[in-house]
Amino acid sequence: MSKRAVDAVFQALFLLSDVRFLLRETAPGHDLDEGQKERAAKTLEKVKRQVAILEEELVR
C-alpha cells in the first residue's frame, strides 16, 4: 500500500470523526441547522475525495 493510500485512510477517518462529533452535538434527534448541514456536506465531500484516492491507489 502506498503512503498516499495510507494517508487517505487516516484523513478519511479523521473526517468521519468530525461527522460523528456533529451527530453527537445534535443527538438525540439529529436535527441539523443550516450551518451544521453545510459543515456536514463539506466534510462528506472531503471524505469522498479521500475514498477516490483509495480507489486510485488500491483498486485501479
mmCIF file of C-alpha atoms in Angstrom:
data_model
loop_
_atom_site.group_PDB
_atom_site.id
_atom_site.type_symbol
_atom_site.label_atom_id
_atom_site.label_comp_id
_atom_site.label_asym_id
_atom_site.label_seq_id
_atom_site.Cartn_x
_atom_site.Cartn_y
_atom_site.Cartn_z
ATOM 1 C CA MET A 1 0.000 0.000 0.000
ATOM 2 C CA SER A 2 1.368 3.384 -0.931
ATOM 3 C CA LYS A 3 1.964 6.195 1.537
ATOM 4 C CA ARG A 4 -0.682 8.189 -0.344
ATOM 5 C CA ALA A 5 -3.264 5.451 0.304
ATOM 6 C CA VAL A 6 -2.343 5.213 3.978
ATOM 7 C CA ASP A 7 -2.623 8.975 4.334
ATOM 8 C CA ALA A 8 -6.048 8.876 2.645
ATOM 9 C CA VAL A 9 -7.282 6.244 5.106
ATOM 10 C CA PHE A 10 -6.249 8.273 8.111
ATOM 11 C CA GLN A 11 -7.571 11.533 6.683
ATOM 12 C CA ALA A 12 -10.935 9.904 5.921
ATOM 13 C CA LEU A 13 -11.119 8.524 9.454
ATOM 14 C CA PHE A 14 -10.387 11.935 10.954
ATOM 15 C CA LEU A 15 -13.069 13.494 8.769
ATOM 16 C CA LEU A 16 -15.595 10.831 9.753
ATOM 17 C CA SER A 17 -14.774 11.582 13.382
ATOM 18 C CA ASP A 18 -15.824 15.164 12.664
ATOM 19 C CA VAL A 19 -19.155 13.875 11.346
ATOM 20 C CA ARG A 20 -19.506 11.695 14.442
ATOM 21 C CA PHE A 21 -18.921 14.736 16.651
ATOM 22 C CA LEU A 22 -21.597 16.646 14.727
ATOM 23 C CA LEU A 23 -24.046 13.800 15.292
ATOM 24 C CA ARG A 24 -23.214 13.768 18.991
ATOM 25 C CA GLU A 25 -23.875 17.525 19.146
ATOM 26 C CA THR A 26 -27.314 17.069 17.651
ATOM 27 C CA ALA A 27 -28.378 13.906 19.488
ATOM 28 C CA PRO A 28 -30.911 12.507 20.061
ATOM 29 C CA GLY A 29 -32.942 13.865 17.151
ATOM 30 C CA HIS A 30 -30.027 14.787 14.842
ATOM 31 C CA ASP A 31 -31.893 17.846 13.604
ATOM 32 C CA LEU A 32 -29.120 19.826 11.945
ATOM 33 C CA ASP A 33 -29.421 23.555 11.431
ATOM 34 C CA GLU A 34 -28.324 25.114 8.132
ATOM 35 C CA GLY A 35 -24.768 25.735 9.330
ATOM 36 C CA GLN A 36 -24.401 22.175 10.542
ATOM 37 C CA LYS A 37 -25.801 20.823 7.274
ATOM 38 C CA GLU A 38 -23.287 22.890 5.332
ATOM 39 C CA ARG A 39 -20.456 21.680 7.571
ATOM 40 C CA ALA A 40 -21.588 18.071 7.121
ATOM 41 C CA ALA A 41 -21.806 18.450 3.336
ATOM 42 C CA LYS A 42 -18.305 19.936 3.098
ATOM 43 C CA THR A 43 -16.863 17.244 5.334
ATOM 44 C CA LEU A 44 -18.538 14.457 3.371
ATOM 45 C CA GLU A 45 -17.165 15.880 0.112
ATOM 46 C CA LYS A 46 -13.692 15.692 1.638
ATOM 47 C CA VAL A 47 -14.352 12.088 2.671
ATOM 48 C CA LYS A 48 -15.361 11.285 -0.914
ATOM 49 C CA ARG A 49 -12.076 12.742 -2.183
ATOM 50 C CA GLN A 50 -10.130 10.528 0.197
ATOM 51 C CA VAL A 51 -12.101 7.455 -0.894
ATOM 52 C CA ALA A 52 -11.382 8.351 -4.527
ATOM 53 C CA ILE A 53 -7.675 8.403 -3.696
ATOM 54 C CA LEU A 54 -8.009 4.967 -2.112
ATOM 55 C CA GLU A 55 -9.743 3.643 -5.206
ATOM 56 C CA GLU A 56 -6.983 5.041 -7.412
ATOM 57 C CA GLU A 57 -4.239 3.559 -5.278
ATOM 58 C CA LEU A 58 -5.760 0.194 -4.383
ATOM 59 C CA VAL A 59 -8.311 -0.819 -6.995
ATOM 60 C CA ARG A 60 -7.295 0.596 -10.334
#
